[in-house]
């Protein structure tokens, strides 16, 4: 077990250096946010943002490679994977529209505008950045790939989603359809900005809901074998940096509406940090598996 801890420390150091170097390189080369008044924070925000993008994006790969080498997804919650895809469908629609849709951007500024200290009109800028969009699109693809591995290695017949997940899917689609229909009937138009906030709220709820089955599965098995702890460490790193970028951007602009106007990002960061701490406690304190280092990539027997 001591060997595993030393190996984890060495791997963590290598990952940290790689993420810092990669995030710094991409952050320097990528376009900066022109709405940030401080040139120094424009650079730092870009570096922090793309470091979080790399950390959160990299968090998908350990689980995918583990499934590939073990030729099974046993130990990985199917409910978690289905809800993950649903959440990132919502988050991708949320970020891409806030970043590229000029109609949404104009409507956001009009809705969030206020009075500044001089008595003039103050417009709030959207805090969704390019690294948020890049992460959402990449995450949707990788979450879909992870879900497909269940069908590839174990089949959805033997490992189907639970009835609760089907209920969540039906209720989600029904609520979205009802919101669109109700705004069209009562306002004479579809409130697309409001609908994006609905999608952001769904993403937040799904993020909470998707982690619970995995935490309960780890507890019932008294083990975290099959649930790669490296994706948790990377996920935690990305959550901290995403929160840092959002708070830093708002502080630099002197406009805290950027937090209330981007609830999905701050809630996603906070929920991710909390649950990742739970998973790390499960892995290192509650269920420290002595043989995990040797059995992580070993094929598990089929139980007919």
Rosetta silent file (secondary structure, phi, psi, omega in degrees, C-alpha in Angstrom):
SEQUENCE: XXXXXXXXXXXXXXXXXXXXXXXXXXXXXXXXXXXXXXXXXXXXXXXXXXXXXXXXXXXXXXXXXXXXXXXXXXXXXXXXXXXXXXXXXXXXXXXXXXXXXXXXXXXXXXXXXXXXXXXXXXXXXXXXXXXXXXXXXXXXXXXXXXXXXXXXXXXXXXXXXXXXXXXXXXXXXXXXXXXXXXXXXXXXXXXXXXXXXXXXXXXXXXXXXXXXXXXXXXXXXXXXXXXXXXXXXXXXXXXXXXXXXXXXXXXXXXXXXXXXXXXXXXXXXXXXXXXXXXXXXXXXXXXXXXXXXXXXXXXXXXXX
SCORE:     score description
SCORE:     0.000 S_00000001
   1 L     0.000  -36.521  176.728    0.000    0.000    0.000 S_00000001
   2 H   -63.613  -35.539  178.183    2.927    2.337    0.712 S_00000001
   3 H   -62.033  -40.711 -179.378    4.225    1.606   -2.782 S_00000001
   4 H   -64.837  -40.960 -179.301    0.876    2.705   -4.217 S_00000001
   5 H   -63.116  -44.842  179.072    0.926    5.944   -2.220 S_00000001
   6 H   -64.468  -38.613  177.883    4.448    6.799   -3.414 S_00000001
   7 H   -63.830  -41.727  178.677    3.441    5.923   -6.989 S_00000001
   8 H   -63.493  -40.928  179.387    0.366    8.168   -6.692 S_00000001
   9 H   -63.465  -41.842  178.648    2.491   11.038   -5.377 S_00000001
  10 H   -65.804  -43.529  179.018    4.928   10.688   -8.267 S_00000001
  11 H   -65.482  -39.370  179.524    2.110   10.484  -10.822 S_00000001
  12 H   -62.130  -40.618  179.056    0.345   13.454   -9.237 S_00000001
  13 H   -63.935  -43.222  179.513    3.510   15.547   -9.542 S_00000001
  14 H   -64.619  -44.235  178.940    3.925   14.629  -13.214 S_00000001
  15 H   -61.981  -42.207 -178.749    0.260   15.369  -13.976 S_00000001
  16 H   -61.605  -46.064  179.548    0.463   18.704  -12.141 S_00000001
  17 H   -63.100  -43.536 -179.305    3.530   19.827  -14.086 S_00000001
  18 H   -63.153  -42.970 -179.470    2.001   18.696  -17.388 S_00000001
  19 H   -66.346  -42.081  179.616   -1.285   20.514  -16.710 S_00000001
  20 H   -64.230  -44.673  179.091    0.452   23.725  -15.642 S_00000001
  21 H   -65.746  -45.170  179.905    2.724   23.734  -18.686 S_00000001
  22 H   -65.079  -45.539  179.422   -0.092   22.825  -21.068 S_00000001
  23 H   -63.921  -37.943  178.449   -2.546   25.322  -19.576 S_00000001
  24 H   -66.375  -44.472 -179.028    0.058   28.084  -19.626 S_00000001
  25 H   -63.303  -47.708 -179.221    1.002   27.407  -23.253 S_00000001
  26 H   -68.103  -40.407 -178.996   -2.611   27.269  -24.475 S_00000001
  27 H   -63.138  -36.809  177.902   -3.634   30.213  -22.299 S_00000001
  28 H   -69.702  -40.480 -175.834   -0.885   32.419  -23.717 S_00000001
  29 H   -78.848  -29.082 -174.865   -1.665   31.454  -27.314 S_00000001
  30 L   -73.692  156.035  176.189   -5.473   31.581  -27.063 S_00000001
  31 L   -61.456  143.997 -178.488   -7.514   34.775  -27.605 S_00000001
  32 L   -94.065  160.818  178.221   -8.051   36.763  -24.406 S_00000001
  33 L   -77.645  110.235 -175.537  -11.343   38.039  -23.008 S_00000001
  34 L   -70.371  -14.459 -178.388  -11.530   41.700  -24.166 S_00000001
  35 L   -81.217  -10.016  177.037  -14.160   42.532  -21.526 S_00000001
  36 L   -83.075  123.441 -173.868  -11.639   42.096  -18.696 S_00000001
  37 L   -71.161  -28.697 -176.098  -10.136   45.547  -17.955 S_00000001
  38 L   -92.009  118.828  178.242   -6.800   44.345  -16.561 S_00000001
  39 H   -58.413  -35.796  179.263   -4.330   43.035  -19.189 S_00000001
  40 H   -64.513  -44.033  179.925   -2.578   40.988  -16.501 S_00000001
  41 H   -73.533  -27.279  173.138   -5.800   39.243  -15.459 S_00000001
  42 H   -55.872  -45.091  179.560   -6.726   38.725  -19.102 S_00000001
  43 H   -68.664  -48.110 -177.929   -3.602   36.584  -19.369 S_00000001
  44 H   -64.421  -39.789  178.571   -4.016   34.881  -15.984 S_00000001
  45 H   -62.198  -40.735  178.462   -7.709   34.178  -16.598 S_00000001
  46 H   -64.500  -42.011  179.779   -6.858   32.572  -19.925 S_00000001
  47 H   -66.268  -46.944  179.077   -4.151   30.415  -18.304 S_00000001
  48 H   -62.029  -43.594 -178.073   -6.382   29.383  -15.395 S_00000001
  49 H   -62.213  -44.934 -178.249   -9.294   28.704  -17.756 S_00000001
  50 H   -79.494  -20.890  171.383   -7.372   26.465  -20.127 S_00000001
  51 H   -69.960  -41.731  175.986   -5.633   24.681  -17.257 S_00000001
  52 H   -65.444  -37.209  177.218   -9.074   23.833  -15.857 S_00000001
  53 H   -60.065  -45.102 -179.968  -10.139   22.808  -19.365 S_00000001
  54 H   -66.696  -41.066 -179.277   -7.199   20.399  -19.602 S_00000001
  55 H   -65.439  -48.793  179.948   -7.756   19.033  -16.083 S_00000001
  56 H   -67.306  -37.305  179.110  -11.484   18.453  -16.543 S_00000001
  57 H   -68.151  -42.055 -179.926  -10.984   17.096  -20.064 S_00000001
  58 H   -66.857  -22.805 -176.661   -8.184   14.758  -18.958 S_00000001
  59 L   -64.032  -18.642 -179.971  -10.382   13.449  -16.127 S_00000001
  60 L   -78.873  -27.774 -168.861  -12.368   11.383  -18.645 S_00000001
  61 H   -72.564  -40.485 -179.777   -9.424    9.403  -20.004 S_00000001
  62 H   -56.475  -42.171 -179.832   -8.301    7.280  -17.006 S_00000001
  63 H   -66.188  -40.548 -179.233  -11.765    5.680  -16.734 S_00000001
  64 H   -64.845  -44.045  178.629  -11.975    5.053  -20.473 S_00000001
  65 H   -68.486  -35.809  177.112   -8.528    3.431  -20.586 S_00000001
  66 H   -61.908  -45.806  178.542   -9.308    1.414  -17.446 S_00000001
  67 H   -60.347  -39.742 -178.736  -12.479    0.053  -19.073 S_00000001
  68 H   -64.733  -46.505 -177.019  -10.508   -0.772  -22.214 S_00000001
  69 H   -73.778  -32.672  179.343   -7.737   -2.692  -20.441 S_00000001
  70 H   -82.615  -18.095 -177.336  -10.089   -4.509  -18.065 S_00000001
  71 L    59.232   33.038  176.336  -12.575   -5.269  -20.883 S_00000001
  72 L  -161.507  158.749  175.916  -15.396   -4.562  -18.466 S_00000001
  73 L  -116.388   16.005  177.944  -17.149   -1.623  -16.833 S_00000001
  74 L   -60.121  133.011 -174.945  -18.031   -3.455  -13.604 S_00000001
  75 L   100.562  -14.619  176.455  -17.608   -1.039  -10.728 S_00000001
  76 L  -104.178  125.264 -177.003  -18.746    1.896  -12.905 S_00000001
  77 L   -70.640  125.432  176.677  -22.350    2.960  -12.347 S_00000001
  78 H   -65.770  -37.849  177.872  -24.476    2.814  -15.495 S_00000001
  79 H   -59.263  -41.666  178.303  -26.803    5.418  -13.980 S_00000001
  80 H   -57.656  -45.437 -176.161  -23.809    7.728  -13.564 S_00000001
  81 H   -66.924  -42.063 -179.858  -22.895    7.386  -17.257 S_00000001
  82 H   -64.938  -47.031  179.843  -26.422    8.004  -18.561 S_00000001
  83 H   -65.403  -31.415  177.710  -26.920   11.048  -16.348 S_00000001
  84 H   -62.156  -44.863  178.816  -23.479   12.306  -17.349 S_00000001
  85 H   -63.598  -46.032  178.885  -24.473   12.369  -21.021 S_00000001
  86 H   -58.014  -45.101 -179.011  -27.775   14.081  -20.228 S_00000001
  87 H   -62.327  -41.185 -177.388  -26.000   16.722  -18.157 S_00000001
  88 H   -78.647  -21.523  169.966  -23.439   17.521  -20.812 S_00000001
  89 H   -62.746  -46.014  179.194  -26.087   17.752  -23.533 S_00000001
  90 H   -65.080  -44.409 -175.963  -27.676   20.505  -21.432 S_00000001
  91 H   -69.048  -34.368  177.209  -24.355   22.162  -20.582 S_00000001
  92 H   -65.981  -44.131  176.602  -23.166   22.156  -24.207 S_00000001
  93 H   -62.124  -39.047 -179.259  -26.379   23.849  -25.334 S_00000001
  94 H   -63.954  -53.183 -174.279  -26.011   26.326  -22.437 S_00000001
  95 H   -71.862  -41.439 -177.190  -22.395   27.353  -23.079 S_00000001
  96 H   -64.460  -37.659  179.534  -22.478   27.419  -26.886 S_00000001
  97 H   -72.291  -40.131  178.499  -25.522   29.691  -26.966 S_00000001
  98 H   -67.913  -24.284 -177.234  -24.160   32.079  -24.334 S_00000001
  99 H   -92.636  -38.079 -172.620  -20.869   32.267  -26.240 S_00000001
 100 H  -110.847  -25.482 -173.246  -21.971   32.383  -29.911 S_00000001
 101 L   -80.931  105.669 -176.441  -25.664   33.322  -30.049 S_00000001
 102 H   -62.626  -33.615  179.210  -25.769   37.113  -30.513 S_00000001
 103 H   -65.163  -43.002  179.518  -29.489   37.228  -29.749 S_00000001
 104 H   -66.756  -41.878  179.749  -28.937   35.514  -26.389 S_00000001
 105 H   -60.980  -44.780  179.838  -25.962   37.767  -25.581 S_00000001
 106 H   -65.367  -41.675 -179.630  -27.991   40.925  -26.297 S_00000001
 107 H   -67.079  -36.617  177.701  -30.973   39.674  -24.284 S_00000001
 108 H   -62.837  -47.298 -178.703  -28.675   38.761  -21.371 S_00000001
 109 H   -62.478  -37.753  179.207  -27.128   42.255  -21.294 S_00000001
 110 H   -68.019  -40.753 -177.337  -30.562   43.849  -21.401 S_00000001
 111 H   -73.345  -34.313 -174.868  -31.905   41.668  -18.587 S_00000001
 112 H   -96.527    1.581 -178.782  -28.834   41.981  -16.346 S_00000001
 113 L   -68.399  150.568 -179.836  -28.177   45.710  -16.916 S_00000001
 114 E  -147.686 -166.300 -178.306  -28.323   47.981  -13.887 S_00000001
 115 E  -104.801  128.027  179.717  -27.405   51.417  -12.567 S_00000001
 116 L   -86.363 -177.069 -175.304  -23.751   52.157  -11.818 S_00000001
 117 L   -66.229  -22.427 -179.534  -22.369   54.458   -9.119 S_00000001
 118 L   -90.860    1.639  179.542  -22.504   57.488  -11.447 S_00000001
 119 L    89.389    0.322  178.947  -26.167   56.974  -12.188 S_00000001
 120 L   -89.643  175.175  179.068  -25.605   55.637  -15.685 S_00000001
 121 E   -82.471  130.470 -179.254  -26.618   52.341  -17.180 S_00000001
 122 E  -113.630  122.464  179.563  -24.200   49.517  -16.486 S_00000001
 123 L   -94.164  135.513  177.733  -24.148   46.495  -18.775 S_00000001
 124 L   -91.357  137.298  178.497  -23.097   43.112  -17.428 S_00000001
 125 L   -94.373  145.400  178.073  -20.842   40.971  -19.569 S_00000001
 126 L   -69.494  136.138 -177.679  -21.357   37.242  -19.966 S_00000001
 127 L   -97.575    7.386  173.050  -18.736   35.224  -18.075 S_00000001
 128 L   -75.136  125.183 -177.517  -18.940   32.151  -20.333 S_00000001
 129 L  -113.911  173.158 -177.292  -15.548   31.890  -22.045 S_00000001
 130 H   -60.392  -35.746  179.805  -14.084   29.925  -24.915 S_00000001
 131 H   -67.974  -28.319  175.633  -12.528   27.339  -22.588 S_00000001
 132 H   -66.018  -42.296  179.596  -16.012   26.674  -21.113 S_00000001
 133 H   -66.985  -44.677  179.731  -17.366   25.917  -24.589 S_00000001
 134 H   -60.611  -42.050  179.260  -14.380   23.747  -25.503 S_00000001
 135 H   -64.398  -45.550 -176.480  -14.757   21.748  -22.307 S_00000001
 136 H   -60.122  -44.804 -178.856  -18.518   21.224  -22.735 S_00000001
 137 H   -65.818  -45.617  179.194  -18.191   19.903  -26.306 S_00000001
 138 H   -63.596  -41.764 -178.836  -15.264   17.641  -25.428 S_00000001
 139 H   -63.911  -39.751  178.590  -17.010   16.402  -22.265 S_00000001
 140 H   -61.321  -43.172  179.429  -20.164   15.486  -24.188 S_00000001
 141 H   -64.383  -46.594 -176.370  -18.141   13.384  -26.631 S_00000001
 142 H   -70.513  -36.781  177.119  -16.126   11.620  -23.907 S_00000001
 143 H   -64.572  -38.308  177.209  -19.166   10.997  -21.686 S_00000001
 144 H   -65.962  -38.977  178.276  -20.938    9.433  -24.674 S_00000001
 145 H   -64.745  -43.388  178.709  -17.882    7.253  -25.357 S_00000001
 146 H   -61.713  -41.991  177.767  -17.774    6.072  -21.729 S_00000001
 147 H   -62.670  -40.348 -179.124  -21.472    5.180  -21.870 S_00000001
 148 H   -65.114  -24.853  179.344  -20.944    3.247  -25.099 S_00000001
 149 H   -67.100  -27.581  176.416  -18.287    1.125  -23.381 S_00000001
 150 H   -62.915  -46.428  177.309  -20.965   -0.382  -21.147 S_00000001
 151 H   -68.211  -30.979 -177.196  -22.733   -1.715  -24.208 S_00000001
 152 H   -73.259  -42.880 -172.777  -19.430   -2.704  -25.796 S_00000001
 153 H  -101.507  -28.357 -175.323  -17.959   -4.706  -22.898 S_00000001
 154 L  -126.044  -20.479 -177.081  -20.930   -5.744  -20.720 S_00000001
 155 L    76.318  143.545  179.583  -24.123   -4.964  -22.726 S_00000001
 156 L   -76.011  -11.390  176.488  -27.029   -2.877  -21.545 S_00000001
 157 L   -71.069  -43.481  179.572  -29.093   -6.048  -21.174 S_00000001
 158 L   -83.412  -24.116 -179.282  -26.965   -7.234  -18.257 S_00000001
 159 L  -132.004   67.377 -178.859  -26.258   -3.719  -16.984 S_00000001
 160 L   -80.160  159.752  172.494  -29.287   -1.551  -17.790 S_00000001
 161 L   -64.664  156.123  179.766  -29.962    1.864  -16.278 S_00000001
 162 L   -75.515  165.733  179.044  -32.245    1.824  -13.266 S_00000001
 163 H   -62.134  -32.400  179.125  -35.905    2.728  -13.421 S_00000001
 164 H   -59.869  -37.766 -178.855  -35.093    5.973  -11.596 S_00000001
 165 H   -68.173  -40.207  177.055  -32.918    7.101  -14.507 S_00000001
 166 H   -61.892  -38.364  178.013  -35.702    6.458  -17.035 S_00000001
 167 H   -64.649  -41.914  178.220  -38.028    8.537  -14.859 S_00000001
 168 H   -61.503  -43.694 -179.958  -35.440   11.351  -14.760 S_00000001
 169 H   -62.376  -47.008 -179.568  -35.087   11.288  -18.564 S_00000001
 170 H   -63.261  -45.739 -179.242  -38.847   11.388  -19.164 S_00000001
 171 H   -63.999  -36.905  179.865  -39.393   14.152  -16.600 S_00000001
 172 H   -64.076  -50.060 -179.731  -36.519   16.213  -18.055 S_00000001
 173 H   -65.064  -38.108 -179.818  -37.840   16.109  -21.624 S_00000001
 174 H   -66.204  -41.734 -179.470  -41.410   16.715  -20.426 S_00000001
 175 H   -65.764  -41.729  178.733  -40.388   19.727  -18.325 S_00000001
 176 H   -62.256  -44.768  179.599  -38.401   21.272  -21.200 S_00000001
 177 H   -64.070  -40.146 -179.423  -41.324   20.823  -23.596 S_00000001
 178 H   -66.842  -38.444  179.111  -43.749   22.268  -21.025 S_00000001
 179 H   -64.673  -47.028  179.498  -41.522   25.319  -20.424 S_00000001
 180 H   -60.264  -44.666 -178.328  -41.217   26.072  -24.135 S_00000001
 181 H   -66.757  -42.079 -177.017  -44.970   25.635  -24.669 S_00000001
 182 H   -67.763  -40.430  178.675  -45.970   27.724  -21.645 S_00000001
 183 H   -68.416  -33.446  178.676  -43.723   30.693  -22.538 S_00000001
 184 H   -68.860  -36.642 -178.610  -45.009   30.607  -26.110 S_00000001
 185 H   -74.845  -46.628 -172.485  -48.619   30.620  -24.912 S_00000001
 186 H   -86.815  -26.318 -179.142  -48.347   33.265  -22.174 S_00000001
 187 H  -109.300   -8.122 -179.412  -45.671   35.550  -23.687 S_00000001
 188 L    76.295    6.244  177.364  -46.372   35.023  -27.379 S_00000001
 189 L  -156.181  163.297  177.551  -42.757   33.923  -27.905 S_00000001
 190 L   -87.593  125.348  179.828  -40.324   31.314  -26.683 S_00000001
 191 L   -82.755   88.196 -176.064  -38.102   32.618  -23.886 S_00000001
 192 H   -68.349  -35.869  178.210  -34.812   31.145  -25.117 S_00000001
 193 H   -63.633  -45.689  176.842  -32.706   32.872  -22.452 S_00000001
 194 H   -61.788  -37.575  179.298  -34.938   31.468  -19.741 S_00000001
 195 H   -64.581  -36.516  177.519  -34.803   28.062  -21.412 S_00000001
 196 H   -65.150  -36.992  176.143  -30.990   28.135  -21.287 S_00000001
 197 H   -67.260  -32.188  174.377  -31.197   28.794  -17.551 S_00000001
 198 H   -62.875  -45.285  178.326  -33.542   25.805  -17.328 S_00000001
 199 H   -62.770  -39.364  177.291  -30.902   23.680  -19.079 S_00000001
 200 H   -63.000  -39.950  177.964  -28.256   25.030  -16.690 S_00000001
 201 H   -65.601  -39.909  177.361  -30.447   24.096  -13.724 S_00000001
 202 H   -61.714  -41.711  178.334  -30.951   20.610  -15.150 S_00000001
 203 H   -60.221  -42.769  179.034  -27.175   20.271  -15.489 S_00000001
 204 H   -62.002  -48.127 -179.615  -26.726   21.246  -11.834 S_00000001
 205 H   -62.965  -40.943  179.688  -29.372   18.745  -10.667 S_00000001
 206 H   -65.667  -39.075  179.249  -27.948   16.018  -12.895 S_00000001
 207 H   -60.254  -41.453  176.530  -24.440   16.671  -11.573 S_00000001
 208 H   -66.179  -47.157 -176.468  -25.715   16.106   -8.039 S_00000001
 209 H   -66.995  -33.105 -175.344  -27.770   13.094   -9.079 S_00000001
 210 H   -73.326  -29.698 -179.031  -25.091   11.398  -11.175 S_00000001
 211 H   -77.311  -29.551 -176.658  -22.537   11.317   -8.344 S_00000001
 212 H   -60.048  -47.831  179.210  -24.918    9.828   -5.771 S_00000001
 213 H   -58.830  -38.086 -179.792  -25.252    6.373   -7.471 S_00000001
 214 H   -69.016  -40.811  177.975  -21.458    6.044   -7.741 S_00000001
 215 H   -63.476  -40.937  178.612  -20.932    7.036   -4.108 S_00000001
 216 H   -68.701  -36.736  178.028  -23.613    4.553   -3.014 S_00000001
 217 H   -64.717  -42.792  176.940  -22.126    1.832   -5.251 S_00000001
 218 H   -60.843  -39.925 -178.498  -18.701    2.365   -3.684 S_00000001
 219 H   -69.133  -41.788 -178.452  -20.253    2.158   -0.227 S_00000001
 220 H   -68.598  -32.558  178.886  -22.237   -0.997   -0.944 S_00000001
 221 H   -85.632  -12.203 -174.708  -19.182   -2.733   -2.437 S_00000001
 222 L    53.075   38.385 -177.041  -16.884   -1.368    0.297 S_00000001
 223 L  -162.418  153.659  174.095  -14.432   -0.755   -2.535 S_00000001
 224 L  -114.476   12.030  177.934  -13.533    1.767   -5.227 S_00000001
 225 L   -62.662  131.189 -176.775  -12.003   -0.821   -7.597 S_00000001
 226 L    97.839  -14.952  177.348  -13.308   -0.110  -11.112 S_00000001
 227 L  -113.273  103.428 -170.392  -13.811    3.595  -10.309 S_00000001
 228 L   -69.472  121.962 -177.151  -10.611    5.306  -11.308 S_00000001
 229 H   -74.291  -15.513  179.240   -9.468    7.764   -8.642 S_00000001
 230 H   -71.031  -33.007  176.429   -7.358    9.725  -11.115 S_00000001
 231 H   -67.962  -26.759  177.101  -10.425   11.057  -12.861 S_00000001
 232 H   -70.740  -44.491 -179.800  -11.574   12.260   -9.412 S_00000001
 233 H   -62.873  -44.544  178.443   -8.286   14.068   -8.728 S_00000001
 234 H   -66.622  -38.565  178.339   -8.347   15.738  -12.147 S_00000001
 235 H   -62.146  -43.572  178.969  -12.045   16.522  -11.732 S_00000001
 236 H   -62.933  -43.529  178.716  -11.352   18.173   -8.360 S_00000001
 237 H   -60.259  -45.938  178.982   -8.488   20.210   -9.858 S_00000001
 238 H   -62.670  -38.573  179.348  -10.705   21.425  -12.690 S_00000001
 239 H   -63.091  -43.031  179.353  -13.482   22.383  -10.267 S_00000001
 240 H   -64.389  -44.825 -178.114  -11.173   24.525   -8.149 S_00000001
 241 H   -69.903  -36.157  177.280   -9.673   26.299  -11.174 S_00000001
 242 H   -62.954  -42.375  177.638  -13.068   26.869  -12.810 S_00000001
 243 H   -64.529  -41.286  179.107  -14.317   28.519   -9.617 S_00000001
 244 H   -61.654  -42.750 -179.954  -11.136   30.610   -9.409 S_00000001
 245 H   -63.655  -45.354 -177.755  -11.568   31.849  -12.985 S_00000001
 246 H   -63.514  -48.034 -179.730  -15.209   32.837  -12.503 S_00000001
 247 H   -64.833  -41.618  179.283  -14.620   34.698   -9.224 S_00000001
 248 H   -63.474  -41.536  178.560  -11.472   36.351  -10.603 S_00000001
 249 H   -62.210  -44.787 -179.435  -13.258   37.536  -13.761 S_00000001
 250 H   -64.708  -40.492  179.098  -16.100   39.059  -11.750 S_00000001
 251 H   -64.746  -40.020 -178.712  -13.671   40.759   -9.375 S_00000001
 252 H   -67.354  -36.946  179.777  -11.649   42.197  -12.258 S_00000001
 253 H   -83.298  -11.350 -176.642  -14.770   43.588  -13.962 S_00000001
 254 L    64.578   29.945 -176.033  -16.191   44.798  -10.639 S_00000001
 255 L  -136.784  102.959 -178.352  -19.461   43.102  -11.600 S_00000001
 256 L   -84.211    1.016  171.665  -20.708   40.219   -9.450 S_00000001
 257 H   -64.526  -19.149  178.582  -23.716   39.720  -11.710 S_00000001
 258 H   -63.717  -24.055  177.192  -21.376   37.446  -13.634 S_00000001
 259 H   -81.605  -49.492  178.465  -21.840   34.851  -10.891 S_00000001
 260 H   -67.891  -26.133  178.996  -25.633   35.082  -10.641 S_00000001
 261 L   -83.993   -7.850  178.146  -25.796   35.324  -14.423 S_00000001
 262 L  -132.702   60.563 -174.235  -23.758   32.139  -14.855 S_00000001
 263 H   -65.161  -29.697 -177.155  -25.195   29.847  -12.151 S_00000001
 264 H   -63.992  -39.506 -176.606  -24.359   26.637  -13.996 S_00000001
 265 H   -69.303  -46.664 -177.570  -20.609   27.252  -13.903 S_00000001
 266 H   -69.887  -39.163  179.041  -20.335   28.150  -10.215 S_00000001
 267 H   -67.809  -38.854  178.122  -22.733   25.405   -9.103 S_00000001
 268 H   -60.983  -41.177  179.517  -20.946   22.858  -11.290 S_00000001
 269 H   -65.248  -48.097 -176.041  -17.647   23.791   -9.662 S_00000001
 270 H   -66.368  -43.715 -179.963  -18.955   23.660   -6.085 S_00000001
 271 H   -65.595  -41.812  178.982  -20.860   20.394   -6.493 S_00000001
 272 H   -60.199  -45.745 -179.735  -17.898   18.778   -8.246 S_00000001
 273 H   -60.484  -45.729 -177.385  -15.510   19.810   -5.468 S_00000001
 274 H   -62.801  -48.348 -177.118  -17.814   18.465   -2.725 S_00000001
 275 H   -71.700  -34.585  177.507  -18.429   15.059   -4.316 S_00000001
 276 H   -64.153  -35.407  174.964  -14.814   14.616   -5.374 S_00000001
 277 H   -62.498  -39.082  177.161  -13.804   15.094   -1.747 S_00000001
 278 H   -62.591  -45.704 -179.121  -16.251   12.315   -0.835 S_00000001
 279 H   -64.311  -38.794  179.870  -14.762    9.992   -3.474 S_00000001
 280 H   -67.752  -36.751  176.137  -11.205   10.718   -2.340 S_00000001
 281 H   -65.181  -40.974  177.841  -12.168    9.956    1.263 S_00000001
 282 H   -61.556  -43.294 -174.367  -13.739    6.684    0.102 S_00000001
 283 H   -73.269  -44.133 -171.356  -10.653    5.701   -1.881 S_00000001
 284 H   -96.541  -22.052 -174.195   -7.882    6.686    0.519 S_00000001
 285 H  -116.719  -54.533 -174.604   -9.533    6.461    3.967 S_00000001
 286 H   -75.284  -46.035 -175.904  -12.737    4.386    4.072 S_00000001
 287 L  -127.120   58.953  178.694  -11.958    1.674    1.509 S_00000001
 288 L   -71.548  103.814 -174.647   -8.170    1.676    0.904 S_00000001
 289 L   -84.730  113.827 -177.009   -7.841   -1.433   -1.271 S_00000001
 290 L   -61.980  -35.515 -176.156   -4.392   -2.994   -0.791 S_00000001
 291 L   -91.686    3.609 -176.018   -4.679   -4.971   -3.995 S_00000001
 292 H   -59.642  -37.496 -178.198   -6.072   -2.113   -6.062 S_00000001
 293 H   -62.976  -30.112 -176.253   -2.667   -1.305   -7.571 S_00000001
 294 H   -94.233  -24.886 -173.064   -2.412   -4.860   -8.892 S_00000001
 295 H  -105.177   -2.781 -174.562   -6.040   -5.518   -9.839 S_00000001
 296 L   -54.536  -41.873 -176.039   -7.071   -2.191  -11.355 S_00000001
 297 L  -106.090   10.534  178.517   -6.563   -3.368  -14.916 S_00000001
 298 L   -78.808  137.272  177.981   -7.207   -7.085  -14.331 S_00000001
 299 L   -62.529  140.365  177.034  -10.210   -8.529  -16.165 S_00000001
 300 L   -93.903  143.333 -178.273  -13.115   -9.347  -13.853 S_00000001
 301 L   -69.601  147.154  175.362  -14.809  -12.753  -14.230 S_00000001
 302 L   -77.840  137.826  179.077  -18.242  -12.931  -15.773 S_00000001
 303 L  -115.393  105.472 -177.719  -20.946  -14.055  -13.368 S_00000001
 304 L   -93.695    0.000    0.000  -23.737  -15.855  -15.136 S_00000001
